[in-house]
CSV table of C-alpha atoms in Angstrom, one decimal:
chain,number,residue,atom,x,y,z
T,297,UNK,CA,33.8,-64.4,-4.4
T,298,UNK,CA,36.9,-62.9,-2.8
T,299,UNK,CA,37.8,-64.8,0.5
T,300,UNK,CA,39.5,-61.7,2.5
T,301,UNK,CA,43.1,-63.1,1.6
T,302,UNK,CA,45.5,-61.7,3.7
T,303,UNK,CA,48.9,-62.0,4.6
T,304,UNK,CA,50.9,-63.2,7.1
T,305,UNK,CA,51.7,-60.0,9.0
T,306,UNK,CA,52.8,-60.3,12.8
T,307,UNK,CA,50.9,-58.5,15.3
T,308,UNK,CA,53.8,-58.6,17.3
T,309,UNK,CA,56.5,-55.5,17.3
T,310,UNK,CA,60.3,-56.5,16.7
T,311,UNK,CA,61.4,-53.2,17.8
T,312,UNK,CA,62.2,-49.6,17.3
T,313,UNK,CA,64.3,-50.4,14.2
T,314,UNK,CA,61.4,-52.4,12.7
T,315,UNK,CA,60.6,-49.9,9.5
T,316,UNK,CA,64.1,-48.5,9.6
T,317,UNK,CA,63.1,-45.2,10.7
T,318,UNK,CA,62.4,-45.1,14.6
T,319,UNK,CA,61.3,-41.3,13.8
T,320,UNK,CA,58.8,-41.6,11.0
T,321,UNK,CA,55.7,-40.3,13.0
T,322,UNK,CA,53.9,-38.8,16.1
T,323,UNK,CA,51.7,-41.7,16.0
T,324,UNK,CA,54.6,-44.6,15.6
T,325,UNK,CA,54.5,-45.0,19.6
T,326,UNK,CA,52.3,-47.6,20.3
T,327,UNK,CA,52.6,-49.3,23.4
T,328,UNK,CA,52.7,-52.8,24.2
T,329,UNK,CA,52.6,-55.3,21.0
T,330,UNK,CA,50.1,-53.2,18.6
T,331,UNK,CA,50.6,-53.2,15.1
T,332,UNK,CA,52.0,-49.9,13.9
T,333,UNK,CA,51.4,-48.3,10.4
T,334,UNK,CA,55.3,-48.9,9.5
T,335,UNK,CA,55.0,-52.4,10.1
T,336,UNK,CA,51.8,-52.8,7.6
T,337,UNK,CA,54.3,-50.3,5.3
T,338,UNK,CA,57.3,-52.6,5.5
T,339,UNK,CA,55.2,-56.0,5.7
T,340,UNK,CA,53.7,-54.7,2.2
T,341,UNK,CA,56.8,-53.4,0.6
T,342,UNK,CA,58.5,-57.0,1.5
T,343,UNK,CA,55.1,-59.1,-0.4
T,344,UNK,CA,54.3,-60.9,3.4
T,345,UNK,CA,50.9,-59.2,3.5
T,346,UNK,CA,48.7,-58.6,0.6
T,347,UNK,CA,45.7,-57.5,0.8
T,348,UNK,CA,42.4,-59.1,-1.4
T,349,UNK,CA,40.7,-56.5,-4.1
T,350,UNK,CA,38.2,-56.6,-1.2
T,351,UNK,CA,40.3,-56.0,1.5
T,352,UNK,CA,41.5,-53.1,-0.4
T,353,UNK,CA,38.6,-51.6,-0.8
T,354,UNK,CA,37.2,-52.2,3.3
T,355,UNK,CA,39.8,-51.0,4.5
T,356,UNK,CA,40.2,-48.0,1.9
T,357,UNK,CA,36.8,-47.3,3.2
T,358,UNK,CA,37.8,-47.3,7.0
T,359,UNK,CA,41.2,-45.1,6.1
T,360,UNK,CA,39.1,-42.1,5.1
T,361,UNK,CA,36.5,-42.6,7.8
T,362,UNK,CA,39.3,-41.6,10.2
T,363,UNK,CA,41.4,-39.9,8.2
T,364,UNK,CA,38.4,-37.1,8.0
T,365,UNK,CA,37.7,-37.0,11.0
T,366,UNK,CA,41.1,-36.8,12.2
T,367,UNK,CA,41.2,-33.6,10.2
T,368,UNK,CA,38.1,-32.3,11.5
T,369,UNK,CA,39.1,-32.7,14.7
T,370,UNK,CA,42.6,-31.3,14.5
T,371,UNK,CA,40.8,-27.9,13.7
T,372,UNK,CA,40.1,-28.4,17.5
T,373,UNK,CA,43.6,-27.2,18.5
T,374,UNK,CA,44.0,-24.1,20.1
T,375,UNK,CA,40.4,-23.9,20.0
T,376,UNK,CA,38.7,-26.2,22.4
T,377,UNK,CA,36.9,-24.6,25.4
T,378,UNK,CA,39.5,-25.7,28.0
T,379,UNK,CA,43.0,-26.6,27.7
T,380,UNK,CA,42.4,-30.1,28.9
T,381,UNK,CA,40.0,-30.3,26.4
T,382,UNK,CA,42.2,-28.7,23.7
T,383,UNK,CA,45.0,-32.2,24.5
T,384,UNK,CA,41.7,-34.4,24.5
T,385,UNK,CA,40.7,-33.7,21.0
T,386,UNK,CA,44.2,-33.4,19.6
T,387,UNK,CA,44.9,-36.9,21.3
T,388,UNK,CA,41.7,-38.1,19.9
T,389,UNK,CA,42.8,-36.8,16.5
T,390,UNK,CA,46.2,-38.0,16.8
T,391,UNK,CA,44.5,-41.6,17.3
T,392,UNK,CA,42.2,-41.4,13.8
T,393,UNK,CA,45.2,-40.3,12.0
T,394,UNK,CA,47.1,-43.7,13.1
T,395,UNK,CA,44.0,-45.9,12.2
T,396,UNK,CA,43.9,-43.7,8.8
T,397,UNK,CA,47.5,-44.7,8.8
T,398,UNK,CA,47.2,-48.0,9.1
T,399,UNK,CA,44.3,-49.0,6.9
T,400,UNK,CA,45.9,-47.2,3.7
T,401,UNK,CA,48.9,-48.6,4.2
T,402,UNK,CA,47.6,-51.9,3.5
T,403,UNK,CA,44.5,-51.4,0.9
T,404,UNK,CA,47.6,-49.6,-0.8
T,405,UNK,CA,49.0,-53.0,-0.8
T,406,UNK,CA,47.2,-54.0,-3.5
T,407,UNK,CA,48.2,-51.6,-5.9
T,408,UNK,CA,51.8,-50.5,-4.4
T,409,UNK,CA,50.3,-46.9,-3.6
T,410,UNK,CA,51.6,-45.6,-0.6
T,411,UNK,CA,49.2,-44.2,2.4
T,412,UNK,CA,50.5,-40.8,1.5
T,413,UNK,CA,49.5,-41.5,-2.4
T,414,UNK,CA,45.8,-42.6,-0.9
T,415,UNK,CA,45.4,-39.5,1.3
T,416,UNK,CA,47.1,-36.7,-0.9
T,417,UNK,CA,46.4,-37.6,-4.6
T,418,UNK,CA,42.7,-38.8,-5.1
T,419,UNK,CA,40.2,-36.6,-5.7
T,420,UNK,CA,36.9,-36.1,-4.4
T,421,UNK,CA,34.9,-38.9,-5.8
T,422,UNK,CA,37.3,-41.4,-4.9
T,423,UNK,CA,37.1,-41.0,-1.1
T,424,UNK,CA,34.9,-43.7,0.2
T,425,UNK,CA,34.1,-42.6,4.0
T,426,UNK,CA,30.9,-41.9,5.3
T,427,UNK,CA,29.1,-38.7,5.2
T,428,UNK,CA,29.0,-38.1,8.6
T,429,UNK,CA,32.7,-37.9,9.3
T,430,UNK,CA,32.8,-34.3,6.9
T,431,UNK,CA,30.3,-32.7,9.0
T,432,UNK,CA,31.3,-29.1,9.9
T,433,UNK,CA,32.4,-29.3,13.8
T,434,UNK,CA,30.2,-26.3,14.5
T,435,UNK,CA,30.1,-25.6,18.2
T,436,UNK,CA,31.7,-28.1,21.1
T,437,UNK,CA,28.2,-29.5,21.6
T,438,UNK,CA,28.3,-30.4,17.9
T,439,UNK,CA,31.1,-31.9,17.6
T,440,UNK,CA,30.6,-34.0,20.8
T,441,UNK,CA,27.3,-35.1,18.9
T,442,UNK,CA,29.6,-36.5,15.8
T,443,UNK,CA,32.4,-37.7,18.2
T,444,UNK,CA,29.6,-39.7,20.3
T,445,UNK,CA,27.8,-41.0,17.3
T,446,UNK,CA,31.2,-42.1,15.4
T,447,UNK,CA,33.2,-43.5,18.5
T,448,UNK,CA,29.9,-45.9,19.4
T,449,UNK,CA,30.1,-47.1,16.0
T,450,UNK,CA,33.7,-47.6,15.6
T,451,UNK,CA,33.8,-49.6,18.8
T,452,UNK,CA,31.4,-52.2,17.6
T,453,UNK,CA,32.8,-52.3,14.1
T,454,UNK,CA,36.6,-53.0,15.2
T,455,UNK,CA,35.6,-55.1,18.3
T,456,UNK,CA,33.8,-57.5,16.0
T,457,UNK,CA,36.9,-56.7,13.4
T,458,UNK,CA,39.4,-57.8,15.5
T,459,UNK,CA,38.3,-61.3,14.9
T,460,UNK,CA,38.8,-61.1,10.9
T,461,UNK,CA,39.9,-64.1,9.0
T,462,UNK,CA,42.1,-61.2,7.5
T,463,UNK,CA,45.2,-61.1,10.0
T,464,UNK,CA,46.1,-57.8,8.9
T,465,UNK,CA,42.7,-56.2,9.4
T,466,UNK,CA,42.1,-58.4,12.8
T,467,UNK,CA,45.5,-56.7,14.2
T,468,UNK,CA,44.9,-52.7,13.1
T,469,UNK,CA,41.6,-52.9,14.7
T,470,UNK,CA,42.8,-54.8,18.1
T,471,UNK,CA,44.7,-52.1,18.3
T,472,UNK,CA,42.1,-49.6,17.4
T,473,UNK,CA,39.3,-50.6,19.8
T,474,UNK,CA,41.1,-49.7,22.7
T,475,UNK,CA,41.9,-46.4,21.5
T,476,UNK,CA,38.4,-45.9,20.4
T,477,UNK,CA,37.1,-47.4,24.2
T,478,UNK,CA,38.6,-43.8,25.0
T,479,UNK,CA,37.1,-41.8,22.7
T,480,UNK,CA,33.5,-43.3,23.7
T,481,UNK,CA,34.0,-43.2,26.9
T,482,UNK,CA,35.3,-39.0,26.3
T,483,UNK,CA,32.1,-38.2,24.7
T,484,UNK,CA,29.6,-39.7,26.5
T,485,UNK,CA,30.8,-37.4,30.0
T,486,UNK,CA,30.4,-34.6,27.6
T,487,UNK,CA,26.8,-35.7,26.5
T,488,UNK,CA,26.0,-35.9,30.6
T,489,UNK,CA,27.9,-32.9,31.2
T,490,UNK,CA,26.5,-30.5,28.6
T,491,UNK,CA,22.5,-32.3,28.8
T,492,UNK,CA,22.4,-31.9,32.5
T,493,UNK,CA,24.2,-28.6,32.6
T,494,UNK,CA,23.0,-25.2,32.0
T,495,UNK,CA,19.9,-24.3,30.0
T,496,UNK,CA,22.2,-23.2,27.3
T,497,UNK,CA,24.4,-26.5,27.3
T,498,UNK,CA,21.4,-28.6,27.5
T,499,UNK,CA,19.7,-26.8,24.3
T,500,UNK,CA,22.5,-26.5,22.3
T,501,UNK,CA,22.9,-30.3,22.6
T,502,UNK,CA,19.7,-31.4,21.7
T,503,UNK,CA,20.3,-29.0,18.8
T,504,UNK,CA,23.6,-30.8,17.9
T,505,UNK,CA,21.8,-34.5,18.1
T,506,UNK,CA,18.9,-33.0,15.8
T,507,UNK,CA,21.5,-32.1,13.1
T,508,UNK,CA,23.8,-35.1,13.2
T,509,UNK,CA,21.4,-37.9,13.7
T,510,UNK,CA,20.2,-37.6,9.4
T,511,UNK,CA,23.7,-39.0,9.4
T,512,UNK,CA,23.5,-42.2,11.9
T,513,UNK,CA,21.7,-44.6,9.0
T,514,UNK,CA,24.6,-44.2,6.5
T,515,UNK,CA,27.0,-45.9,8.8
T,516,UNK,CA,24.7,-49.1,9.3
T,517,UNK,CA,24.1,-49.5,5.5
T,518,UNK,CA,25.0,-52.9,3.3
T,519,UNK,CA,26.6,-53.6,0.2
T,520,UNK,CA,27.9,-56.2,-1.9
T,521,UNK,CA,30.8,-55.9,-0.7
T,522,UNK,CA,30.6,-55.8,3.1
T,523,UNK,CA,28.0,-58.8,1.9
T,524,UNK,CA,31.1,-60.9,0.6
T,525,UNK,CA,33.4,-59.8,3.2
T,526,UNK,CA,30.8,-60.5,6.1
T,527,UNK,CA,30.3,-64.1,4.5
T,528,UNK,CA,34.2,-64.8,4.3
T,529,UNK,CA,34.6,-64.0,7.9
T,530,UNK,CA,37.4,-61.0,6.7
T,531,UNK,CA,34.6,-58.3,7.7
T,532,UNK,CA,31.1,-57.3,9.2
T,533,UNK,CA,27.8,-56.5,8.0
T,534,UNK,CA,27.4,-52.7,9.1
T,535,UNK,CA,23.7,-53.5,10.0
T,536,UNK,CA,24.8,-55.9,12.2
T,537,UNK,CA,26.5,-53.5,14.3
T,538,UNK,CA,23.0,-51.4,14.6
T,539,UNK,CA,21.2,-53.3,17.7
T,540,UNK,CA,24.3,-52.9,20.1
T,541,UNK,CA,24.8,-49.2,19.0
T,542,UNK,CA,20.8,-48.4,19.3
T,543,UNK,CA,21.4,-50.0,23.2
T,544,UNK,CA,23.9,-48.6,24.4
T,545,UNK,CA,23.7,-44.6,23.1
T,546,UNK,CA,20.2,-44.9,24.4
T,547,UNK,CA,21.5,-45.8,27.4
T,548,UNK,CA,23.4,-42.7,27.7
T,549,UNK,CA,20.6,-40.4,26.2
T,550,UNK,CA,18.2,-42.0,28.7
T,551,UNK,CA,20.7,-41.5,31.5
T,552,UNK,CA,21.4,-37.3,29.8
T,553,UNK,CA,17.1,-36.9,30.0
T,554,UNK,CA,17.5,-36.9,25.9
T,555,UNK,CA,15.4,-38.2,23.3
T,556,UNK,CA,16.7,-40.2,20.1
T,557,UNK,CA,16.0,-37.7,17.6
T,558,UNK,CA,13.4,-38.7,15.4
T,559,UNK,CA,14.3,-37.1,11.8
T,560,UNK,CA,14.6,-38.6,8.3
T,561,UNK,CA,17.6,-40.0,6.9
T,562,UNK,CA,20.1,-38.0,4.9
T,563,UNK,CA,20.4,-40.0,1.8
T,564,UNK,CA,24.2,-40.3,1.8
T,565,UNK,CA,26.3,-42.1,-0.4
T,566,UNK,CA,29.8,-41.5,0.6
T,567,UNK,CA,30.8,-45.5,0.1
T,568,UNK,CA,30.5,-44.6,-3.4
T,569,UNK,CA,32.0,-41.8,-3.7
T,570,UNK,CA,28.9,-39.3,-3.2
T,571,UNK,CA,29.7,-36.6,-0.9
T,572,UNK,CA,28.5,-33.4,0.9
T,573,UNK,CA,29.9,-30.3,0.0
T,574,UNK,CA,32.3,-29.9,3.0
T,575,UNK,CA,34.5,-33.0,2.0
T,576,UNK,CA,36.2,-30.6,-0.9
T,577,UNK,CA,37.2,-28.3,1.3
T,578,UNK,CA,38.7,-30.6,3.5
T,579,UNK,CA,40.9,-32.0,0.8
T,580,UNK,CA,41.4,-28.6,-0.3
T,581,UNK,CA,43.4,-27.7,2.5
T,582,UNK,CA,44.7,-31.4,3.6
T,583,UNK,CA,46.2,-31.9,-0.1
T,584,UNK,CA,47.3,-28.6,-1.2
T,585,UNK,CA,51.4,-29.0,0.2
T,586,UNK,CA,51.5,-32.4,-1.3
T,587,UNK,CA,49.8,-30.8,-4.1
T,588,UNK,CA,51.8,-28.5,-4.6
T,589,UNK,CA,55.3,-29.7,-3.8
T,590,UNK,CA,54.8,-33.0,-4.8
T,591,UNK,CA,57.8,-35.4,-3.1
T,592,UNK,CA,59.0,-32.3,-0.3
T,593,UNK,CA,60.6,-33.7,2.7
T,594,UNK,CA,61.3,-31.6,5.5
């Protein structure tokens, strides 16, 4: 059994010049003492974090959660239903893109890939997130289903993360969970908003929760690895997450006059590389600069 090893990364920032580039991304500002994707980068390159073949794989796992939905989301721009809205989304985007960032980074630790290797050059089958986060956005109401149902469950998952034996893993998601407080907070006033607004709101919501809730199960689903991880202390169980989820989105639903949506389970798969048939098209369009220009800088 793998016991989470982990380096000794710093949660603490030592300032702008910490990766050498203080321009390397939108998503480098962080404020206060959060750990930032370069300092996983540089932390890696130097051999003072390493992550376990476990590790690796969680937190490979986690990466394309957020990296897929970051792209889902950032299809949002220029397209959201109010301008405020528009900045929401692209904020909320810009957020999953820095987890992405951060959790490649360091399962490429274990192999020397960079994050840019992990998102750009693996094919299909080797993505690990769950099927939910591929899910066409299809109207607002739709994508505030997926964004309610995801944002829940990433709350729980890196609240009880931050306490991993694994220091690396215990910082990215301290700094996640209050990003991700946000984004629950975001979609449950548009849950109340659209449920209790117009007919047409209120319908095409319900609608939205009938469609997305096949996906809820997949996100709460054991392995043997989350089984180790859970028993080193370095992760969680995902079906120990369920009972706070199942409170507190009923809660909201209750408080929106909506049902839980009683439907059967899509069968997912995505841990293991089984996905719907939205994910290629995704990477179609994510990969194809990389792709095709293979080391480009602008």
């Amino acid at each position: 059994m793998n016991d989470g090893g982990h380096g000794d990364i710093s949660v603490g920032v030592s300032g702008a010049g910490a990766s050498g580039d203080g321009a390397a991304s939108a998503t480098r500002i962080t404020p206060g003492n959060a750990l930032r994707p370069e300092d996983i980068a540089l932390s890696v390159s130097h051999g003072t974090a390493k992550p376990s073949e476990d590790v690796a794989e969680f937190a490979l796992r986690l990466g394309d959660d957020a990296l897929i939905l970051a792209q889902r989301l950032g299809h949002w721009i220029s397209r959201a239903p109010e301008l405020e809205e528009d900045i929401a989304l692209g904020n909320i985007a810009l957020d999953q893109l820095g987890h992405a960032r951060s959790f490649l980074s360091y399962a490429g630790g274990l192999d020397g890939r960079s994050e840019d290797d992990l998102a750009y050059f693996r094919r299909e089958p080797d993505f690990r997130s769950v099927q939910i986060f591929e899910q066409p956005n299809g109207d607002f109401a739709h994508t505030i289903a997926r964004q309610f149902v995801v944002s829940f469950y990433q709350f729980e998952l890196y609240r009880r993360l931050a306490q991993s034996t694994d220091a690396t893993m215990a910082g990215i998601a301290a700094k996640a969970v209050k990003e991700v407080d946000y984004h629950r907070d975001h979609s449950t006033q548009w849950v109340l908003r659209l449920a209790l607004g117009t007919d047409e709101s209120r319908r095409r919501m319900i609608h939205a929760f009938k469609t997305i809730w096949p996906y809820v199960d997949e996100l709460f689903r054991d392995d043997e690895l989350t089984g180790r991880l859970s028993a080193s202390g370095a992760g969680v169980q995902p079906s120990s997450l369920r009972a706070d989820f199942d409170r507190l989105t009923g809660e909201v639903l209750a408080e929106a006059d909506l049902q839980v949506p009683q439907v059967q389970p899509a069968p997912g798969g995505g841990r293991q590389g089984k996905h719907s048939e939205h994910l290629g098209y995704i990477l179609a369009e994510m990969q194809v600069l990389a792709r095709e220009h293979p080391g480009a800088s602008w």
